[in-house]
Coordinates of C-alpha atoms in Angstrom, one line a residue:
Chain A
M1 CA 29.9 -6.7 -11.5
S2 CA 29.2 -10.4 -10.2
A3 CA 25.9 -12.9 -11.6
L4 CA 22.4 -11.9 -10.3
P5 CA 20.3 -14.7 -9.5
K6 CA 18.1 -15.4 -13.1
P7 CA 14.4 -14.2 -12.5
Q8 CA 11.8 -15.9 -12.3
E9 CA 8.9 -15.1 -14.9
T10 CA 6.8 -11.6 -13.7
T11 CA 3.1 -12.8 -12.4
P12 CA 0.3 -10.0 -12.6
V13 CA -0.6 -11.2 -8.7
L14 CA 2.1 -10.2 -5.9
T15 CA 2.1 -13.6 -4.7
P16 CA 4.0 -13.9 -0.9
A17 CA 6.3 -16.3 -2.9
E18 CA 6.9 -13.7 -5.9
L19 CA 7.2 -10.5 -3.5
T20 CA 10.5 -13.2 -1.5
R21 CA 12.5 -13.3 -4.9
R22 CA 11.8 -9.6 -5.3
R23 CA 13.5 -9.1 -1.3
E24 CA 15.7 -11.4 -1.7
T25 CA 16.6 -10.9 -5.5
S26 CA 17.6 -7.2 -4.6
S27 CA 18.8 -7.4 -1.6
F28 CA 21.8 -9.8 -3.3
W29 CA 22.1 -6.5 -6.2
F30 CA 22.8 -4.2 -3.2
R31 CA 24.9 -5.9 -1.3
M32 CA 27.0 -6.6 -4.5
L33 CA 26.8 -3.5 -5.8
R34 CA 27.9 -2.0 -2.4
D35 CA 31.4 -4.7 -2.8
D36 CA 31.8 -3.6 -5.6
I37 CA 31.7 -0.1 -4.8
C38 CA 34.2 -0.1 -1.5
D39 CA 36.2 -2.1 -4.1
A40 CA 36.9 1.0 -6.5
F41 CA 36.1 3.7 -4.0
E42 CA 39.6 1.7 -1.9
Q43 CA 41.2 1.5 -5.5
L44 CA 41.1 5.5 -5.6
E45 CA 42.1 5.9 -2.5
E46 CA 46.0 3.8 -3.8
E47 CA 46.1 6.6 -6.8
A48 CA 46.2 9.6 -4.5
A49 CA 48.9 8.4 -3.1
A50 CA 51.2 7.8 -5.4
I51 CA 49.9 11.6 -5.7
G52 CA 52.1 14.0 -4.0
L53 CA 48.8 16.1 -2.5
Y54 CA 47.8 13.1 -0.4
N55 CA 49.7 12.4 2.4
G56 CA 49.3 8.7 4.4
K57 CA 47.9 5.6 4.1
P58 CA 45.5 5.2 1.3
G59 CA 42.0 5.0 3.2
R60 CA 40.4 1.0 3.9
F61 CA 36.7 1.0 4.7
K62 CA 36.1 -0.6 7.8
R63 CA 32.5 -2.6 8.1
T64 CA 30.0 -1.9 11.3
H65 CA 27.1 -4.5 11.6
W66 CA 24.2 -3.2 13.2
Q67 CA 20.4 -5.3 14.3
R68 CA 17.1 -3.5 14.4
E69 CA 14.9 -4.4 17.4
E70 CA 11.9 -4.8 15.6
G71 CA 13.2 -7.5 12.6
G72 CA 16.0 -6.0 10.4
G73 CA 19.8 -4.6 10.6
G74 CA 22.6 -3.4 8.4
E75 CA 26.2 -2.7 6.9
M76 CA 27.7 0.3 7.7
S77 CA 31.1 1.1 5.6
L78 CA 32.7 3.7 6.3
M79 CA 36.7 4.7 4.8
R80 CA 38.4 7.2 6.4
G81 CA 40.6 7.6 4.1
L82 CA 43.4 10.0 1.7
A83 CA 41.2 11.3 -0.9
F84 CA 37.7 10.5 0.6
E85 CA 37.7 13.0 3.3
K86 CA 34.9 10.4 5.2
V87 CA 32.0 8.6 3.0
G88 CA 29.6 6.0 3.7
V89 CA 28.3 3.0 2.3
N90 CA 24.7 1.6 4.2
I91 CA 23.2 -1.3 2.6
S92 CA 20.0 -2.4 5.4
G93 CA 16.7 -4.1 5.2
V94 CA 14.9 -4.0 7.3
W95 CA 11.1 -4.5 8.4
G96 CA 8.3 -4.0 10.3
T97 CA 4.8 -2.2 11.4
F98 CA 4.1 1.7 10.6
S99 CA 3.3 2.9 13.9
E100 CA -0.3 4.6 14.1
Q101 CA 1.2 7.9 14.0
F102 CA 1.9 7.0 10.5
R103 CA 0.2 4.9 9.7
R104 CA -2.2 8.0 8.3
E105 CA 0.7 10.7 6.9
M106 CA 1.1 7.3 4.3
P107 CA -0.6 7.8 0.7
G108 CA -2.9 4.2 1.5
G109 CA -1.1 3.5 4.7
E110 CA -4.2 2.4 6.6
K111 CA -4.5 -0.3 4.5
M112 CA -0.8 -1.7 3.9
P113 CA 1.0 -0.7 7.4
C114 CA 2.8 -3.4 7.5
F115 CA 6.3 -2.9 5.5
F116 CA 10.1 -4.0 4.1
A117 CA 13.2 -2.2 2.8
T118 CA 16.8 -2.8 1.7
G119 CA 19.3 -0.7 -0.3
I120 CA 21.5 1.2 -0.2
S121 CA 22.7 4.7 0.4
L122 CA 26.4 6.1 -0.6
V123 CA 27.2 10.1 0.9
A124 CA 31.0 11.0 -0.6
H125 CA 32.8 14.0 1.1
M126 CA 36.3 14.3 -0.4
A127 CA 38.8 15.5 0.9
N128 CA 40.0 18.0 -1.9
P129 CA 38.1 20.4 -2.5
H130 CA 37.6 20.9 -6.4
V131 CA 36.6 17.0 -5.9
P132 CA 32.4 16.9 -6.1
A133 CA 31.0 15.3 -2.8
V134 CA 28.0 13.2 -4.4
H135 CA 25.4 11.5 -2.9
M136 CA 23.3 7.6 -4.5
N137 CA 20.8 5.2 -3.0
T138 CA 18.9 2.9 -4.5
R139 CA 15.9 1.2 -2.7
F140 CA 13.3 -1.4 -2.9
I141 CA 10.6 -1.6 -0.8
A142 CA 7.2 -3.6 -0.7
T143 CA 4.0 -2.5 1.6
G144 CA 1.6 -5.3 2.7
D145 CA -2.1 -5.8 4.4
R146 CA -0.2 -8.7 7.0
P147 CA 3.9 -8.6 7.8
V148 CA 6.0 -8.4 4.8
V149 CA 9.0 -10.6 6.3
A150 CA 7.3 -12.3 9.1
E151 CA 8.2 -11.4 12.6
R152 CA 9.5 -11.7 16.2
N153 CA 6.7 -11.1 18.2
S154 CA 4.0 -8.8 16.7
V155 CA 0.9 -8.8 18.3
F156 CA -0.2 -7.9 14.4
Q157 CA -3.8 -9.1 13.7
E158 CA -3.8 -10.9 10.4
P159 CA -7.2 -9.5 7.8
P160 CA -8.9 -12.3 6.9
G161 CA -8.7 -13.7 2.9
E162 CA -6.1 -12.8 -0.1
P163 CA -3.0 -12.0 1.7
S164 CA -2.7 -7.9 -0.7
Y165 CA 1.5 -6.5 -0.7
K166 CA 2.7 -3.8 -3.4
S167 CA 6.3 -3.6 -4.3
W168 CA 7.7 -0.3 -5.9
F169 CA 11.2 1.0 -6.7
G170 CA 12.7 4.2 -5.9
G171 CA 16.4 5.4 -6.4
G172 CA 18.8 8.3 -7.3
A173 CA 22.8 10.6 -7.2
D174 CA 23.3 13.4 -7.3
L175 CA 27.1 15.4 -7.2
T176 CA 28.0 18.4 -4.9
P177 CA 30.3 20.5 -6.3
V178 CA 31.9 23.3 -3.7
F179 CA 33.0 25.7 -7.5
E180 CA 31.1 25.3 -10.2
N181 CA 32.9 22.4 -12.9
K182 CA 30.4 23.3 -16.2
E183 CA 32.0 19.8 -17.7
I184 CA 32.8 17.2 -15.3
E185 CA 28.8 18.0 -13.9
S186 CA 27.9 18.4 -18.0
Q187 CA 29.8 14.4 -17.5
F188 CA 27.7 13.4 -14.8
H189 CA 24.3 14.3 -16.1
G190 CA 25.0 13.0 -19.0
A191 CA 26.0 9.3 -17.7
F192 CA 22.8 9.5 -16.4
R193 CA 21.7 11.2 -19.6
A194 CA 21.8 8.0 -21.6
T195 CA 21.1 5.2 -18.8
C196 CA 17.2 6.4 -19.1
G197 CA 17.5 6.6 -22.5
R198 CA 18.6 2.5 -22.1
H199 CA 15.8 1.9 -19.9
T200 CA 11.8 1.9 -20.8
P201 CA 10.8 3.3 -17.4
G202 CA 14.0 5.8 -17.6
D203 CA 12.5 9.2 -17.9
Y204 CA 15.7 11.8 -17.1
D205 CA 13.4 15.3 -18.1
K206 CA 11.2 14.0 -15.1
Y207 CA 14.2 12.3 -13.0
K208 CA 16.1 15.2 -13.7
K209 CA 13.6 17.4 -12.6
W210 CA 12.8 15.9 -9.9
C211 CA 16.0 15.6 -8.1
D212 CA 16.5 19.6 -8.4
E213 CA 13.9 19.8 -6.6
Y214 CA 14.2 17.4 -3.8
F215 CA 17.5 18.7 -3.9
F216 CA 16.4 22.1 -2.7
I217 CA 17.2 24.2 0.3
K218 CA 14.0 26.3 0.4
H219 CA 15.0 28.5 3.4
R220 CA 18.4 29.6 1.2
G221 CA 16.4 29.6 -1.9
E222 CA 19.4 27.4 -3.4
A223 CA 19.9 24.3 -4.7
R224 CA 22.2 21.5 -2.6
G225 CA 24.2 21.2 -5.2
A226 CA 24.4 20.9 -9.5
G227 CA 21.3 18.3 -9.2
G228 CA 21.3 14.7 -11.0
I229 CA 18.3 12.2 -10.9
F230 CA 15.9 11.0 -7.9
Y231 CA 12.7 8.9 -9.0
D232 CA 10.3 7.4 -6.4
Y233 CA 7.3 4.7 -6.6
L234 CA 8.9 3.6 -9.9
V235 CA 6.4 0.2 -10.8
S236 CA 5.7 -0.5 -14.0
E237 CA 3.9 -2.8 -15.6
D238 CA 7.1 -5.2 -15.4
W239 CA 9.8 -5.3 -12.8
E240 CA 12.2 -7.0 -14.4
A241 CA 12.3 -3.4 -16.8
D242 CA 11.7 -1.5 -13.9
F243 CA 14.6 -3.9 -11.3
A244 CA 17.1 -3.1 -14.4
F245 CA 17.1 0.4 -14.9
T246 CA 17.4 0.3 -10.4
Q247 CA 20.1 -1.4 -11.6
D248 CA 21.6 0.7 -13.9
V249 CA 21.2 3.1 -11.9
G250 CA 24.4 1.6 -9.2
K251 CA 26.5 0.5 -12.5
T252 CA 27.0 3.8 -13.5
F253 CA 27.5 5.7 -10.5
L254 CA 30.2 3.3 -10.5
E255 CA 31.5 3.8 -13.8
I256 CA 31.3 7.9 -13.6
Y257 CA 31.6 8.9 -9.9
P258 CA 35.5 7.7 -9.5
E259 CA 36.2 8.8 -13.5
L260 CA 35.1 13.0 -12.1
V261 CA 37.6 11.9 -9.0
R262 CA 40.5 11.2 -11.4
Q263 CA 39.7 13.9 -13.3
T264 CA 39.9 16.2 -10.1
M265 CA 42.1 14.9 -7.1
Q266 CA 44.9 16.4 -8.9
T267 CA 44.5 20.0 -8.5
P268 CA 46.1 21.4 -5.7
W269 CA 43.8 22.9 -3.5
S270 CA 44.6 26.1 -1.3
E271 CA 42.8 26.6 2.7
E272 CA 40.3 29.3 1.6
D273 CA 39.8 26.7 -1.4
R274 CA 38.8 24.7 2.0
Q275 CA 36.6 27.0 4.2
A276 CA 34.5 27.5 0.6
Q277 CA 34.1 23.7 1.8
R278 CA 33.4 24.1 4.3
L279 CA 30.6 26.6 4.5
K280 CA 28.7 24.2 1.7
R281 CA 29.4 21.4 3.4
A282 CA 27.3 23.3 6.2
R283 CA 24.7 23.8 3.4
Y284 CA 24.4 19.9 3.0
V285 CA 24.4 19.3 7.0
E286 CA 21.0 22.1 6.5
F287 CA 19.8 20.0 4.3
N288 CA 19.1 17.5 5.4
L289 CA 18.5 17.5 9.1
L290 CA 16.0 20.2 8.0
Y291 CA 14.6 18.3 4.9
D292 CA 16.4 15.4 3.9
R293 CA 12.6 12.6 4.1
G294 CA 15.2 9.6 5.3
T295 CA 17.4 11.5 7.4
R296 CA 14.1 13.0 8.8
F297 CA 12.3 9.2 9.3
G298 CA 15.4 7.0 9.8
L299 CA 16.2 9.5 13.4
M300 CA 12.3 10.2 14.5
T301 CA 11.7 6.6 14.5
G302 CA 14.1 4.7 16.2
G303 CA 17.1 3.8 13.3
N304 CA 20.7 3.4 14.4
P305 CA 21.4 7.4 14.4
E306 CA 25.0 6.4 13.6
A307 CA 24.0 5.0 10.5
I308 CA 21.9 7.3 9.3
L309 CA 24.6 10.5 10.6
M310 CA 27.2 8.6 8.5
S311 CA 25.8 10.9 5.5
M312 CA 27.0 14.3 7.5
P313 CA 30.4 16.2 6.5
P314 CA 33.1 15.9 8.5
E315 CA 33.6 19.4 9.7
A316 CA 31.4 22.4 9.0
V317 CA 31.1 26.6 9.6
W318 CA 28.9 29.3 10.3
P319 CA 31.0 31.3 10.7
Chain B
M1 CA 19.0 48.5 33.4
S2 CA 16.6 51.4 32.3
A3 CA 13.2 53.1 34.1
L4 CA 10.2 50.6 32.1
P5 CA 6.9 52.4 31.4
K6 CA 4.7 52.5 34.6
P7 CA 2.9 49.4 34.5
Q8 CA -1.3 50.1 34.0
E9 CA -3.8 47.9 36.0
T10 CA -4.9 44.6 34.2
T11 CA -7.4 44.0 33.2
P12 CA -10.4 41.4 33.5
V13 CA -10.8 41.7 29.1
L14 CA -7.7 41.7 27.0
T15 CA -9.0 45.6 24.8
P16 CA -7.5 46.3 22.1
A17 CA -5.8 48.9 23.7
E18 CA -4.0 47.2 26.8
L19 CA -2.9 44.6 23.7
T20 CA -0.7 47.6 21.8
R21 CA 0.2 48.4 26.3
R22 CA 1.5 44.7 26.5
R23 CA 3.4 45.0 22.8
E24 CA 4.4 48.5 23.7
T25 CA 6.0 47.6 27.4
S26 CA 7.3 43.7 26.1
S27 CA 9.4 44.9 23.4
F28 CA 10.5 48.8 24.7
W29 CA 11.5 46.8 28.3
F30 CA 13.3 43.2 25.5
R31 CA 14.7 46.2 23.3
M32 CA 16.9 47.7 26.4
L33 CA 17.8 43.4 27.9
R34 CA 19.4 43.6 24.2
D35 CA 21.4 47.2 25.1
D36 CA 22.1 45.6 28.3
I37 CA 23.5 42.3 27.5
C38 CA 25.9 43.1 24.6
D39 CA 27.5 46.2 27.5
A40 CA 28.0 43.1 29.3
F41 CA 28.8 40.9 26.7
E42 CA 31.5 43.9 25.3
Q43 CA 33.1 44.4 28.8
L44 CA 34.0 41.1 28.5
E45 CA 35.7 41.1 25.3
E46 CA 38.5 44.0 27.3
E47 CA 38.8 42.1 30.1
A48 CA 39.9 38.7 27.6
A49 CA 41.7 41.2 26.0
A50 CA 44.2 42.1 28.8
I51 CA 44.0 37.6 29.6
G52 CA 47.7 36.6 28.2
L53 CA 45.1 34.4 26.7
Y54 CA 43.4 35.3 23.5
N55 CA 44.7 37.6 20.8
G56 CA 43.7 40.5 18.6
K57 CA 41.1 43.4 19.6
P58 CA 38.5 43.2 21.4
G59 CA 34.9 42.7 19.8
R60 CA 31.8 45.2 18.6
F61 CA 28.8 43.8 18.0
K62 CA 27.3 45.3 14.3
R63 CA 23.5 44.8 14.0
T64 CA 21.8 44.4 10.8
H65 CA 18.0 45.1 11.1
W66 CA 15.3 43.4 8.5
Q67 CA 12.0 44.0 7.9
R68 CA 9.9 41.0 7.5
E69 CA 7.5 41.5 4.1
E70 CA 4.3 40.7 6.1
G71 CA 4.7 42.7 9.1
G72 CA 7.5 43.2 11.3
G73 CA 11.2 42.9 11.4
G74 CA 13.8 43.6 13.6
E75 CA 17.5 43.5 14.4
M76 CA 20.2 41.2 14.9
S77 CA 23.2 41.8 17.3
L78 CA 26.8 40.0 15.9
M79 CA 30.2 39.3 17.7
R80 CA 32.5 37.5 16.7
G81 CA 35.2 38.6 19.3
L82 CA 37.8 37.0 22.0
A83 CA 36.3 35.7 24.9
F84 CA 32.9 34.8 22.4
E85 CA 33.7 32.8 19.2
K86 CA 30.5 34.2 17.8
V87 CA 27.0 35.6 19.7
G88 CA 24.6 36.5 17.9
V89 CA 22.0 38.8 20.0
N90 CA 18.3 39.0 18.0
I91 CA 15.1 40.6 18.7
S92 CA 12.8 41.2 16.6
G93 CA 9.2 42.4 16.5
V94 CA 6.6 40.4 13.9
W95 CA 3.3 39.9 13.0
G96 CA 0.5 38.3 10.8
T97 CA -2.1 35.7 9.5
F98 CA -1.2 32.6 10.3
S99 CA -1.1 29.7 7.4
E100 CA -4.2 27.6 6.7
Q101 CA -2.2 24.9 7.1
F102 CA -0.2 26.1 10.8
R103 CA -3.6 27.2 11.6
R104 CA -5.0 23.4 11.2
E105 CA -1.4 22.4 13.7
M106 CA -2.1 25.2 16.0
P107 CA -3.9 25.0 18.9
G108 CA -7.0 27.0 19.2
G109 CA -5.0 28.6 15.5
E110 CA -8.9 28.1 13.8
K111 CA -10.3 30.8 15.6
M112 CA -8.0 32.7 16.6
P113 CA -5.5 32.8 13.6
C114 CA -3.7 36.7 14.0
F115 CA -0.9 36.3 15.0
F116 CA 1.8 39.0 17.2
A117 CA 5.6 38.0 18.7
T118 CA 8.6 39.4 20.3
G119 CA 10.6 38.6 22.2
I120 CA 15.1 38.5 22.3
S121 CA 17.1 35.7 21.1
L122 CA 20.0 35.2 22.1
V123 CA 22.5 31.5 21.9
A124 CA 27.0 32.3 22.5
H125 CA 29.7 29.8 21.1
M126 CA 32.8 30.8 23.5
A127 CA 36.6 30.5 21.2
N128 CA 37.4 29.1 25.1
P129 CA 36.0 25.3 25.6
H130 CA 35.6 25.0 29.3
V131 CA 33.3 28.4 29.1
P132 CA 29.8 26.7 28.4
A133 CA 27.8 27.6 25.6
V134 CA 24.3 30.2 26.7
H135 CA 21.9 30.5 25.2
M136 CA 18.8 32.5 26.7
N137 CA 15.3 33.8 24.8
T138 CA 12.5 34.8 26.6
R139 CA 9.2 36.5 24.6
F140 CA 5.8 38.0 24.2
I141 CA 3.0 36.3 22.3
A142 CA -0.5 37.3 21.0
T143 CA -3.0 35.4 19.1
G144 CA -6.1 37.2 17.7
D145 CA -9.9 37.0 15.6
R146 CA -8.7 39.4 13.8
P147 CA -4.8 41.7 12.7
V148 CA -3.3 42.0 16.4
V149 CA -1.3 45.1 14.8
A150 CA -3.0 46.6 11.1
E151 CA -1.2 44.7 7.9
R152 CA -0.6 46.7 5.1
N153 CA -2.2 44.8 1.8
S154 CA -4.8 42.3 4.5
V155 CA -6.8 39.7 2.5
F156 CA -7.8 39.3 6.6
Q157 CA -11.3 39.2 6.2
E158 CA -12.9 40.9 10.1
P159 CA -15.9 38.0 11.8
P160 CA -19.2 40.3 13.6
G161 CA -18.3 41.1 16.8
E162 CA -16.8 41.9 20.0
P163 CA -13.1 41.1 19.3
S164 CA -11.4 38.3 21.2
Y165 CA -7.5 38.2 21.5
K166 CA -4.7 36.2 24.0
S167 CA -1.3 36.5 25.2
W168 CA 1.5 34.8 27.5
F169 CA 5.2 34.4 28.1
G170 CA 7.8 31.9 27.3
G171 CA 11.3 31.8 27.8
G172 CA 14.0 30.3 29.4
A173 CA 18.6 29.6 30.2
D174 CA 19.7 26.7 30.2
L175 CA 23.3 25.7 29.5
T176 CA 26.0 23.8 27.3
P177 CA 28.9 23.3 28.8
V178 CA 32.0 20.9 27.1
F179 CA 33.1 19.4 30.2
E180 CA 31.2 18.6 33.2
N181 CA 32.3 21.8 35.6
K182 CA 29.4 21.2 38.7
E183 CA 30.7 24.4 40.7
I184 CA 29.6 26.5 37.7
E185 CA 26.4 24.6 36.6
S186 CA 24.8 23.9 40.4
Q187 CA 25.2 28.3 40.5
F188 CA 23.4 28.5 37.1
H189 CA 21.0 26.8 38.8
G190 CA 20.8 28.2 41.8
A191 CA 20.9 32.0 39.9
F192 CA 17.3 30.8 38.4
R193 CA 15.5 29.1 41.4
A194 CA 16.1 32.1 43.1
T195 CA 14.4 34.0 40.2
C196 CA 12.1 31.4 40.2
G197 CA 11.3 31.5 44.3
R198 CA 10.9 35.9 44.5
H199 CA 7.9 35.7 42.1
T200 CA 4.1 33.1 42.4
P201 CA 4.0 32.4 38.3
G202 CA 7.4 31.0 38.5
D203 CA 7.5 26.7 39.4
Y204 CA 11.2 25.9 39.9
D205 CA 10.3 22.5 39.2
K206 CA 8.6 22.8 36.5
Y207 CA 10.3 24.8 33.8
K208 CA 13.8 23.3 34.7
K209 CA 11.7 19.9 33.8
W210 CA 10.1 21.1 31.0
C211 CA 13.2 22.5 30.1
D212 CA 15.1 18.9 30.3
E213 CA 12.5 17.6 28.6
Y214 CA 13.1 19.9 25.6
F215 CA 16.7 20.5 25.6
F216 CA 16.8 16.8 24.8
I217 CA 18.6 15.1 21.6
K218 CA 15.8 11.2 21.0
H219 CA 17.6 10.0 18.7
R220 CA 21.3 10.7 20.9
G221 CA 19.6 9.6 24.3
E222 CA 21.3 12.3 25.4
A223 CA 20.6 15.5 27.5
R224 CA 21.9 18.5 24.9
G225 CA 23.4 20.5 27.9
A226 CA 23.5 20.9 31.7
G227 CA 19.8 22.4 31.2
G228 CA 18.1 25.4 33.0
I229 CA 14.7 27.2 32.6
F230 CA 11.8 26.4 30.2
Y231 CA 8.2 27.5 29.9
D232 CA 5.1 28.5 27.4
Y233 CA 2.4 29.7 27.2
L234 CA 2.7 31.9 31.1
V235 CA -0.8 33.7 31.8
S236 CA -1.6 33.5 34.9
E237 CA -4.6 36.1 36.4
D238 CA -2.3 38.6 36.5
W239 CA -0.3 40.1 33.3
E240 CA 1.7 42.6 35.4
A241 CA 3.2 39.9 37.6
D242 CA 3.8 37.5 34.9
F243 CA 6.0 39.6 32.8
A244 CA 7.0 41.1 35.9
F245 CA 9.0 37.6 35.9
T246 CA 9.8 37.5 32.5
Q247 CA 12.6 40.6 33.1
D248 CA 13.7 39.0 35.6
V249 CA 14.6 36.1 34.1
G250 CA 16.4 38.0 31.3
K251 CA 18.2 40.4 34.3
T252 CA 19.4 37.1 36.5
F253 CA 20.6 35.3 33.0
L254 CA 22.6 39.4 32.8
E255 CA 23.6 38.8 35.7
I256 CA 25.3 34.8 36.3
Y257 CA 26.6 34.2 33.0
P258 CA 28.6 36.2 32.3
E259 CA 30.3 35.9 36.8
L260 CA 30.6 32.7 34.8
V261 CA 32.9 33.7 32.1
R262 CA 35.5 35.3 34.2
Q263 CA 35.5 32.4 36.0
T264 CA 35.6 30.0 33.6
M265 CA 37.3 31.9 30.6
Q266 CA 41.3 32.6 32.1
T267 CA 41.0 28.3 32.1
P268 CA 44.1 27.3 29.3
W269 CA 42.6 24.0 26.4
S270 CA 44.3 22.1 24.3
E271 CA 43.4 21.5 20.5
E272 CA 41.7 18.7 21.4
D273 CA 39.9 21.0 24.2
R274 CA 38.7 22.8 21.2
Q275 CA 37.6 19.5 19.8
A276 CA 35.7 18.0 22.4
Q277 CA 34.4 21.2 21.7
R278 CA 33.6 20.7 17.5
L279 CA 32.3 17.2 19.1
K280 CA 29.8 18.9 21.4
R281 CA 28.5 21.9 18.7
A282 CA 27.8 18.6 16.0
R283 CA 24.8 17.8 18.6
Y284 CA 23.9 21.7 19.1
V285 CA 23.2 21.6 15.6
E286 CA 21.8 18.3 15.4
F287 CA 19.2 20.0 17.9
N288 CA 18.5 23.4 16.1
L289 CA 18.3 21.8 12.8
L290 CA 15.8 18.8 13.4
Y291 CA 13.5 19.5 16.8
D292 CA 13.7 22.6 18.0
R293 CA 10.4 24.6 17.2
G294 CA 11.6 27.8 16.4
T295 CA 14.6 26.9 14.6
R296 CA 11.9 24.4 12.1
F297 CA 9.1 27.2 12.2
G298 CA 10.8 30.0 11.3
L299 CA 13.0 28.9 8.5
M300 CA 9.7 27.0 6.6
T301 CA 8.0 30.5 7.1
G302 CA 10.1 32.0 5.5
G303 CA 11.9 34.0 8.5
N304 CA 15.0 35.1 7.5
P305 CA 17.3 32.2 7.8
E306 CA 20.1 34.5 8.4
A307 CA 19.2 35.8 11.4
I308 CA 17.0 32.2 12.5
L309 CA 20.8 30.3 11.8
M310 CA 22.8 32.9 13.8
S311 CA 22.2 30.8 16.5
M312 CA 24.6 27.8 14.8
P313 CA 27.8 27.6 16.0
P314 CA 31.2 28.5 14.3
E315 CA 33.1 24.6 13.6
A316 CA 30.8 21.7 13.8
V317 CA 32.0 17.7 12.8
W318 CA 30.8 14.5 12.8
P319 CA 34.2 12.3 11.9

């Protein structure tokens, strides 16, 4: 992991300069983490190619840049490989003004209608049904009573007086095995429990429960997977501490998930196992399109459908 | 088609007795139409079995009855056959009281919080990619300021004075070909144009436009399929005329769709054609889970997920 820019002291008032520093520091981190994750996953592809179970050449990520009309854009990294049947790793940094309707729906949206959001979002669907699918996302959000990033052709009327901004982190990671695997699940949970334990803002019990509640498929009365952690609106007194925790969530993912892939990707599978995987993936589709806030919000507000739907599994069945 | 109960004269005021007659007459019709459609589809299975392209025994519908806690229930008829890879034909009759939240969202929901809904809903996903998928639904809805059907253990406080009820029809049918087929699409549209032309409430141009607008996948900027007709809140001065139109929409479907299946099911297909079909079906999934009002409303309000998600395609891919 390369070195980060040295953080300045946290200021009690969120000045435009401090906001700029937070924006740039977090964006830079998400990009570095993306590079490290893609490298680690490509390394796993090399290891899969050496196992007799997988046929073909190791996968490599393809990167696509996209821009957003209102402001910002992102990079999608997509790999179709041997162990990774389909994996998408997105980073983005977008800004603008909430629509009139969305302002009314968002708590505080009327007073703070301008936003900036940057983050990394990743979903991996694995070829081997014994290797759990995984999702990881961390993000930094800022809102303000005037543009967080200057917009071209903005029609926004800036209010008089001092600018008012707030910012927070959100994120998490969760595992979706096709077949229950207590050993693997326990290692995943243990890694994030340890990470939460190392940080003042890390409340493992709260974030684990939040994850279980969020990734629940209500109409089926079942969990999407085996859970993990989920947190949002993280804004303690100490921005550096919140950021360090968010970085550590990403680093923990980068350490534990490749390890779990190594432990499971050598297990042979049958066509029955693949069919069980397709059924599980159909539940994943149901969750993402019916309930996932990021997916629905992105698609409903003119986001890039290719980037947003990169999380969809390669195959699903409703027999 | 069997004979319907003789309709009584339309009354200007919607009395409880008149409402009961409408409920029972429409429910009875939807059930008869279901029987006739299932017979016609099983007949097509016999014809498919005689073609060399299809291997195996002709499919037969399996029927499952379900009951709803608050009131009512339905019957799902599901067939996995030769020409019909997966087809679900549902009838239902349900009643109850809208949730407090839903009352505020529904136009007129505060004054008329009690409802009754009966209808037939059908989606057919075909084995042969040259045979278009199809959807058909017709329904009769009533709302009231007191229960439309007496509820067990109701906690609803009936208001004083005369009961107030209203009722309407909705429905339509639309075709989703994998490959554009002008000839087939033109026959489908022509059949519904002719049906609309025979009925005073039948406004073909309006219903065709409504269908195109409703079955549009906004985030993709593309239509779900080739369209058809869609109508809702149909309540003219003459209930018998509205009902006759709704019946004729069902009869038209029963005449035209099997005819289109016969014209296309003898065309051989390749694995590439099947893959194109799986891609098209993924769009169908996106539409149904993100936008379809019936699907979302049903799942969010504790409907039967098996019945509601019978419309999902047997296979879909997001490669």
